[in-house]
Short mmCIF file of C-alpha atoms in Angstrom, two decimals:
data_model
loop_
_atom_site.label_atom_id
_atom_site.label_comp_id
_atom_site.label_asym_id
_atom_site.label_seq_id
_atom_site.Cartn_x
_atom_site.Cartn_y
_atom_site.Cartn_z
CA MET A 1433 -5.90 -22.11 32.04
CA ILE A 1434 -7.32 -18.89 33.47
CA SER A 1435 -7.69 -19.10 37.24
CA GLU A 1436 -10.98 -18.66 39.04
CA ALA A 1437 -9.51 -15.58 40.72
CA VAL A 1438 -8.98 -13.90 37.33
CA VAL A 1439 -12.52 -14.76 36.20
CA GLU A 1440 -13.92 -13.36 39.45
CA ALA A 1441 -11.92 -10.18 38.95
CA LEU A 1442 -13.15 -9.80 35.37
CA GLN A 1443 -16.75 -10.04 36.56
CA LYS A 1444 -16.22 -6.75 38.39
CA PHE A 1445 -15.77 -5.06 35.03
CA VAL A 1446 -17.83 -7.13 32.56
CA PRO A 1447 -21.27 -8.78 33.07
CA ARG A 1448 -20.96 -12.53 33.65
CA GLU A 1449 -23.12 -13.24 30.58
CA ASN A 1450 -20.40 -11.60 28.44
CA ILE A 1451 -17.68 -13.92 29.77
CA PHE A 1452 -17.16 -17.27 28.05
CA LEU A 1453 -14.71 -19.95 29.13
CA GLN A 1454 -13.08 -22.36 26.67
CA GLU A 1455 -14.72 -20.55 23.77
CA PRO A 1456 -14.02 -22.19 20.35
CA MET A 1457 -12.27 -19.61 18.21
CA ALA A 1458 -13.32 -21.27 14.96
CA GLY A 1459 -16.62 -19.42 15.36
CA HIS A 1460 -14.87 -16.06 15.60
CA THR A 1461 -12.57 -16.08 12.56
CA THR A 1462 -13.37 -15.94 8.85
CA PHE A 1463 -11.05 -18.94 8.40
CA ARG A 1464 -13.44 -20.96 10.60
CA ILE A 1465 -10.38 -22.48 12.26
CA GLY A 1466 -9.10 -22.40 15.83
CA GLY A 1467 -9.21 -24.16 19.18
CA PRO A 1468 -10.66 -22.75 22.42
CA ALA A 1469 -9.62 -19.53 24.11
CA ASP A 1470 -9.24 -19.86 27.87
CA CYS A 1471 -11.48 -16.82 28.34
CA PHE A 1472 -13.47 -14.75 25.84
CA LEU A 1473 -14.98 -11.36 26.72
CA GLU A 1474 -17.60 -9.45 24.73
CA LEU A 1475 -16.93 -5.81 25.56
CA GLU A 1476 -19.74 -3.27 25.53
CA ASN A 1477 -18.02 0.09 25.92
CA GLU A 1478 -14.77 1.97 26.42
CA GLU A 1479 -15.02 1.92 30.21
CA GLN A 1480 -15.04 -1.87 30.26
CA LEU A 1481 -12.09 -1.95 27.89
CA LYS A 1482 -10.09 0.53 29.99
CA LYS A 1483 -10.66 -1.35 33.23
CA VAL A 1484 -10.12 -4.83 31.81
CA ARG A 1485 -6.95 -3.84 29.94
CA LYS A 1486 -5.48 -2.17 33.01
CA TYR A 1487 -6.27 -5.18 35.19
CA LEU A 1488 -4.85 -7.74 32.75
CA GLU A 1489 -1.68 -5.69 32.29
CA LEU A 1490 -1.15 -5.43 36.06
CA ALA A 1491 -1.97 -9.10 36.63
CA GLY A 1492 0.35 -10.22 33.83
CA VAL A 1493 -2.41 -12.13 32.04
CA PRO A 1494 -1.90 -12.45 28.27
CA PHE A 1495 -4.67 -11.02 26.11
CA PHE A 1496 -5.51 -10.41 22.48
CA VAL A 1497 -7.90 -7.81 21.05
CA LEU A 1498 -10.25 -9.29 18.44
CA GLY A 1499 -12.42 -7.58 15.88
CA ASN A 1500 -14.05 -9.66 13.16
CA GLY A 1501 -11.20 -12.18 12.99
CA SER A 1502 -10.88 -11.59 9.26
CA ASN A 1503 -7.07 -11.82 9.02
CA LEU A 1504 -6.46 -14.24 11.88
CA LEU A 1505 -5.33 -17.86 12.15
CA VAL A 1506 -5.74 -19.36 15.63
CA ASN A 1507 -3.80 -22.44 16.64
CA ASP A 1508 -5.69 -25.74 16.87
CA SER A 1509 -4.76 -25.84 20.55
CA GLY A 1510 -6.43 -22.48 21.07
CA TYR A 1511 -5.23 -19.44 22.98
CA LYS A 1512 -3.90 -19.49 26.53
CA GLY A 1513 -5.17 -16.12 27.65
CA VAL A 1514 -8.07 -13.69 27.39
CA ILE A 1515 -9.69 -12.62 24.13
CA LEU A 1516 -11.15 -9.10 24.23
CA GLN A 1517 -13.73 -8.82 21.48
CA ILE A 1518 -14.63 -5.38 20.23
CA GLY A 1519 -17.56 -6.21 18.01
CA ARG A 1520 -21.27 -5.65 17.60
CA LYS A 1521 -21.71 -4.23 21.11
CA MET A 1522 -19.26 -1.44 20.28
CA SER A 1523 -20.36 -0.62 16.74
CA ASP A 1524 -22.22 2.71 16.82
CA ILE A 1525 -21.88 4.94 13.74
CA ALA A 1526 -22.62 8.68 13.66
CA VAL A 1527 -22.56 10.92 10.58
CA GLN A 1528 -21.56 14.55 11.23
CA GLY A 1529 -21.49 16.52 8.00
CA CYS A 1530 -18.59 15.15 5.95
CA ARG A 1531 -17.30 13.16 8.91
CA ILE A 1532 -18.27 9.67 10.07
CA VAL A 1533 -17.45 8.72 13.64
CA ALA A 1534 -17.50 4.95 14.08
CA LYS A 1535 -16.81 2.77 17.08
CA ALA A 1536 -14.07 0.22 16.55
CA GLY A 1537 -16.44 -2.76 16.41
CA ALA A 1538 -18.41 -1.46 13.43
CA THR A 1539 -17.60 -3.30 10.22
CA LEU A 1540 -16.04 -1.45 7.32
CA ALA A 1541 -19.00 -2.54 5.21
CA GLN A 1542 -21.40 -0.84 7.66
CA VAL A 1543 -19.41 2.40 7.60
CA ALA A 1544 -19.19 2.33 3.80
CA HIS A 1545 -22.98 1.85 3.63
CA ALA A 1546 -23.52 4.80 5.98
CA ALA A 1547 -21.33 6.90 3.69
CA LEU A 1548 -23.42 5.85 0.70
CA VAL A 1549 -26.71 6.70 2.41
CA HIS A 1550 -25.43 10.17 3.28
CA GLY A 1551 -23.86 10.83 -0.12
CA LEU A 1552 -20.25 10.77 1.06
CA THR A 1553 -17.47 9.45 -1.15
CA GLY A 1554 -14.09 7.97 -0.24
CA LEU A 1555 -14.97 4.67 1.39
CA GLU A 1556 -16.18 2.77 -1.66
CA PHE A 1557 -13.06 0.58 -1.60
CA ALA A 1558 -13.87 -0.59 1.94
CA ALA A 1559 -17.39 -1.89 1.24
CA GLY A 1560 -16.15 -5.42 0.57
CA ILE A 1561 -13.43 -5.65 3.22
CA PRO A 1562 -14.70 -8.05 5.93
CA GLY A 1563 -12.87 -6.50 8.89
CA THR A 1564 -13.88 -3.99 11.56
CA VAL A 1565 -13.00 -0.32 11.76
CA GLY A 1566 -10.52 -0.99 14.56
CA GLY A 1567 -8.69 -3.74 12.73
CA GLY A 1568 -8.86 -1.75 9.51
CA VAL A 1569 -6.93 1.23 10.83
CA VAL A 1570 -4.42 -0.91 12.72
CA MET A 1571 -3.36 -2.65 9.50
CA ASN A 1572 -4.20 0.23 7.15
CA ALA A 1573 -6.55 -2.04 5.24
CA GLY A 1574 -6.99 -1.35 1.58
CA ALA A 1575 -8.28 -2.58 -1.74
CA TYR A 1576 -8.46 -1.41 -5.36
CA GLY A 1577 -6.29 1.63 -4.81
CA GLY A 1578 -7.93 2.81 -1.60
CA GLU A 1579 -6.48 2.64 1.91
CA MET A 1580 -7.65 3.65 5.37
CA CYS A 1581 -4.90 6.25 5.62
CA GLN A 1582 -6.59 8.24 2.84
CA VAL A 1583 -9.80 8.82 4.81
CA THR A 1584 -8.82 8.57 8.49
CA GLU A 1585 -8.74 11.86 10.37
CA GLN A 1586 -8.50 10.75 14.00
CA VAL A 1587 -8.14 7.50 15.93
CA ASN A 1588 -9.08 7.19 19.60
CA VAL A 1589 -7.17 4.52 21.50
CA VAL A 1590 -6.84 3.11 25.02
CA SER A 1591 -3.29 2.98 26.33
CA ARG A 1592 -1.68 0.33 28.52
CA GLU A 1593 -2.53 2.46 31.56
CA GLY A 1594 -6.20 2.61 30.58
CA GLU A 1595 -6.11 6.21 29.33
CA ILE A 1596 -7.90 7.49 26.21
CA MET A 1597 -5.61 9.11 23.65
CA GLU A 1598 -6.38 10.82 20.34
CA LEU A 1599 -4.05 10.17 17.39
CA ASP A 1600 -4.23 12.23 14.21
CA ASN A 1601 -3.40 10.91 10.74
CA ASP A 1602 0.28 11.85 10.92
CA THR A 1603 0.71 10.30 14.36
CA MET A 1604 -0.73 7.03 13.06
CA GLU A 1605 2.38 6.57 10.84
CA PHE A 1606 0.42 4.60 8.27
CA GLY A 1607 2.35 2.33 5.93
CA TYR A 1608 1.61 -0.64 3.72
CA ARG A 1609 -0.60 -2.86 5.93
CA THR A 1610 0.73 -1.28 9.08
CA SER A 1611 0.42 1.66 11.47
CA VAL A 1612 1.97 2.86 14.70
CA ILE A 1613 -0.69 0.91 16.62
CA LYS A 1614 0.50 -2.39 15.20
CA HIS A 1615 3.72 -1.98 17.15
CA SER A 1616 2.38 -0.14 20.22
CA PRO A 1617 0.31 -1.16 23.27
CA PHE A 1618 -2.79 0.71 22.09
CA THR A 1619 -6.33 -0.54 21.47
CA VAL A 1620 -8.57 1.34 19.02
CA THR A 1621 -11.97 2.43 20.35
CA GLU A 1622 -13.21 4.93 17.76
CA VAL A 1623 -12.26 6.32 14.36
CA THR A 1624 -13.24 9.58 12.67
CA PHE A 1625 -13.31 9.48 8.87
CA ARG A 1626 -13.16 12.64 6.76
CA LEU A 1627 -14.96 12.15 3.44
CA GLU A 1628 -16.17 14.31 0.55
CA PRO A 1629 -19.69 15.02 -0.74
CA GLY A 1630 -20.57 12.80 -3.67
CA ASP A 1631 -23.39 11.59 -5.87
CA ARG A 1632 -25.18 8.57 -4.37
CA ASP A 1633 -25.70 6.92 -7.75
CA VAL A 1634 -22.01 7.27 -8.63
CA ILE A 1635 -20.96 5.96 -5.21
CA LYS A 1636 -23.34 2.99 -5.50
CA SER A 1637 -22.12 2.24 -9.02
CA LYS A 1638 -18.50 2.19 -7.84
CA MET A 1639 -19.36 -0.15 -4.94
CA ASP A 1640 -21.24 -2.48 -7.28
CA GLU A 1641 -18.33 -2.51 -9.71
CA LEU A 1642 -15.83 -3.42 -7.00
CA ALA A 1643 -18.16 -6.07 -5.57
CA GLU A 1644 -18.43 -7.69 -8.99
CA ARG A 1645 -14.64 -7.68 -9.38
CA ARG A 1646 -14.33 -9.40 -6.00
CA ARG A 1647 -16.86 -12.07 -6.93
CA GLU A 1648 -15.06 -12.74 -10.21
CA LYS A 1649 -11.52 -12.92 -8.86
CA GLN A 1650 -11.71 -13.93 -5.19
CA PRO A 1651 -12.81 -17.26 -3.63
CA LEU A 1652 -15.57 -15.69 -1.54
CA GLU A 1653 -17.44 -18.99 -1.37
CA TYR A 1654 -14.75 -20.49 0.91
CA PRO A 1655 -13.62 -19.50 4.41
CA SER A 1656 -10.29 -17.68 4.31
CA ALA A 1657 -8.41 -14.78 5.86
CA GLY A 1658 -8.36 -12.78 2.65
CA SER A 1659 -5.01 -12.22 0.97
CA THR A 1660 -2.58 -14.60 2.66
CA PHE A 1661 0.58 -12.64 1.88
CA LYS A 1662 1.57 -9.00 1.72
CA ARG A 1663 2.44 -7.67 -1.71
CA PRO A 1664 6.22 -8.01 -2.17
CA GLU A 1665 7.90 -4.94 -3.60
CA GLY A 1666 7.90 -5.07 -7.38
CA HIS A 1667 5.76 -8.21 -7.55
CA PHE A 1668 2.29 -9.63 -6.97
CA ALA A 1669 2.15 -12.47 -4.46
CA GLY A 1670 -0.62 -14.33 -6.30
CA GLN A 1671 1.29 -14.29 -9.57
CA LEU A 1672 4.49 -15.59 -7.97
CA ILE A 1673 2.56 -18.37 -6.23
CA MET A 1674 0.85 -19.35 -9.48
CA GLU A 1675 4.11 -19.33 -11.45
CA ALA A 1676 5.69 -21.49 -8.74
CA GLY A 1677 3.06 -24.14 -9.52
CA PHE A 1678 0.87 -23.83 -6.45
CA ARG A 1679 -2.56 -23.35 -8.02
CA GLY A 1680 -4.80 -25.92 -6.31
CA PHE A 1681 -1.99 -27.11 -4.01
CA GLN A 1682 -3.49 -28.71 -0.91
CA ILE A 1683 -2.43 -30.09 2.45
CA GLY A 1684 -5.25 -31.54 4.52
CA GLY A 1685 -8.18 -29.16 4.19
CA ALA A 1686 -6.05 -26.10 3.35
CA ARG A 1687 -5.83 -25.27 -0.35
CA VAL A 1688 -4.39 -22.61 -2.59
CA SER A 1689 -7.41 -21.16 -4.38
CA ASP A 1690 -7.83 -22.10 -8.02
CA LYS A 1691 -9.50 -18.74 -8.61
CA HIS A 1692 -6.80 -16.56 -7.00
CA CYS A 1693 -3.48 -18.04 -5.88
CA GLY A 1694 -2.99 -15.26 -3.34
CA PHE A 1695 -5.65 -16.88 -1.16
CA VAL A 1696 -5.19 -19.96 1.02
CA ILE A 1697 -8.71 -21.25 1.70
CA ASN A 1698 -10.35 -23.67 4.10
CA ALA A 1699 -11.62 -26.15 1.53
CA GLY A 1700 -13.26 -28.21 4.27
CA GLY A 1701 -12.09 -29.31 7.70
CA ALA A 1702 -8.76 -27.51 7.48
CA SER A 1703 -6.66 -27.28 10.63
CA ALA A 1704 -4.39 -24.40 11.54
CA GLN A 1705 -1.44 -26.72 11.01
CA ASP A 1706 -2.68 -27.46 7.47
CA VAL A 1707 -2.73 -23.74 6.69
CA ARG A 1708 0.70 -23.18 8.22
CA ALA A 1709 2.12 -26.06 6.21
CA VAL A 1710 0.77 -24.67 2.94
CA ILE A 1711 2.13 -21.21 3.76
CA ALA A 1712 5.56 -22.64 4.60
CA GLU A 1713 5.71 -24.62 1.34
CA ILE A 1714 4.81 -21.54 -0.66
CA GLN A 1715 7.40 -19.37 1.09
CA THR A 1716 10.15 -21.93 0.56
CA ARG A 1717 9.51 -22.55 -3.12
CA VAL A 1718 8.91 -18.91 -4.06
CA LYS A 1719 12.15 -17.92 -2.34
CA GLU A 1720 14.07 -20.69 -4.08
CA ARG A 1721 12.69 -19.86 -7.51
CA PHE A 1722 12.33 -16.08 -7.47
CA ARG A 1723 14.53 -14.99 -4.54
CA VAL A 1724 11.49 -13.24 -3.07
CA GLU A 1725 10.54 -13.42 0.60
CA LEU A 1726 6.75 -13.66 1.02
CA GLU A 1727 5.57 -12.18 4.31
CA PRO A 1728 2.21 -13.38 5.62
CA GLU A 1729 -0.53 -10.81 5.98
CA VAL A 1730 -2.34 -13.27 8.23
CA VAL A 1731 -1.83 -12.86 11.99
CA PHE A 1732 -0.94 -16.08 13.84
CA LEU A 1733 -2.34 -16.46 17.35
CA GLY A 1734 -1.47 -19.11 19.92
CA PHE A 1735 1.47 -20.63 18.06
#
């Protein structure tokens, strides 16, 4: 439990109406799963983030930075610490010529739409990714041949000491579903995208095409965290899972999608333990049959 002294200290940096105690995390993840966080903060700007981060680091209070919760599984027992949400209150988007400067809480869909409106191409792949800009660059989110590393020019972050730093594309050390930030004590606050002029009709057509492909092949009608596993080298996770006989496999309310075996979905009332059990079964059988280690793309919190 978070002590009253910590809550009182946080109120010096964040308005009391933005501080929630014992906040159910099921309402903040696309899995719709998760117990209560001891303390949940809705951040409004970089100054709040800098001060709160610095205080929590000095006080030794565990914290987790949350965007849209689109690749997150929270334990049924919740999270014993402070959740720092960078969301709708930090989601401004500005278009400057061929550049788009977006705060970390803006969704990738919002930024892709802004690019479309201004006739800028390069972000079509991101229009259907449910995460935020901050989370997107941290994990180098991608789809249909596009990745954040291809369009990211600069990333502004807050360091452990509460200082703002600017990282260019090379410094980000982007890799497959990873970046330098994933393994460093930085929090993204703003991202600058460098795009190219394009035809609005062509951009819109591409977005529509990709949206249709998603609807056809992905279980968008069910809560999930997107692709459950990273793509193993030389293979496709969904194909291995299907060939291992897991299509429709279910434990409790967690089920391997019949439409796409790369997705573990919340078919109704799934617990975090249900999801973990399904993932573990898949990993064990795929390794036994194909000698392939499947690494989860999903982030586990509170376990």
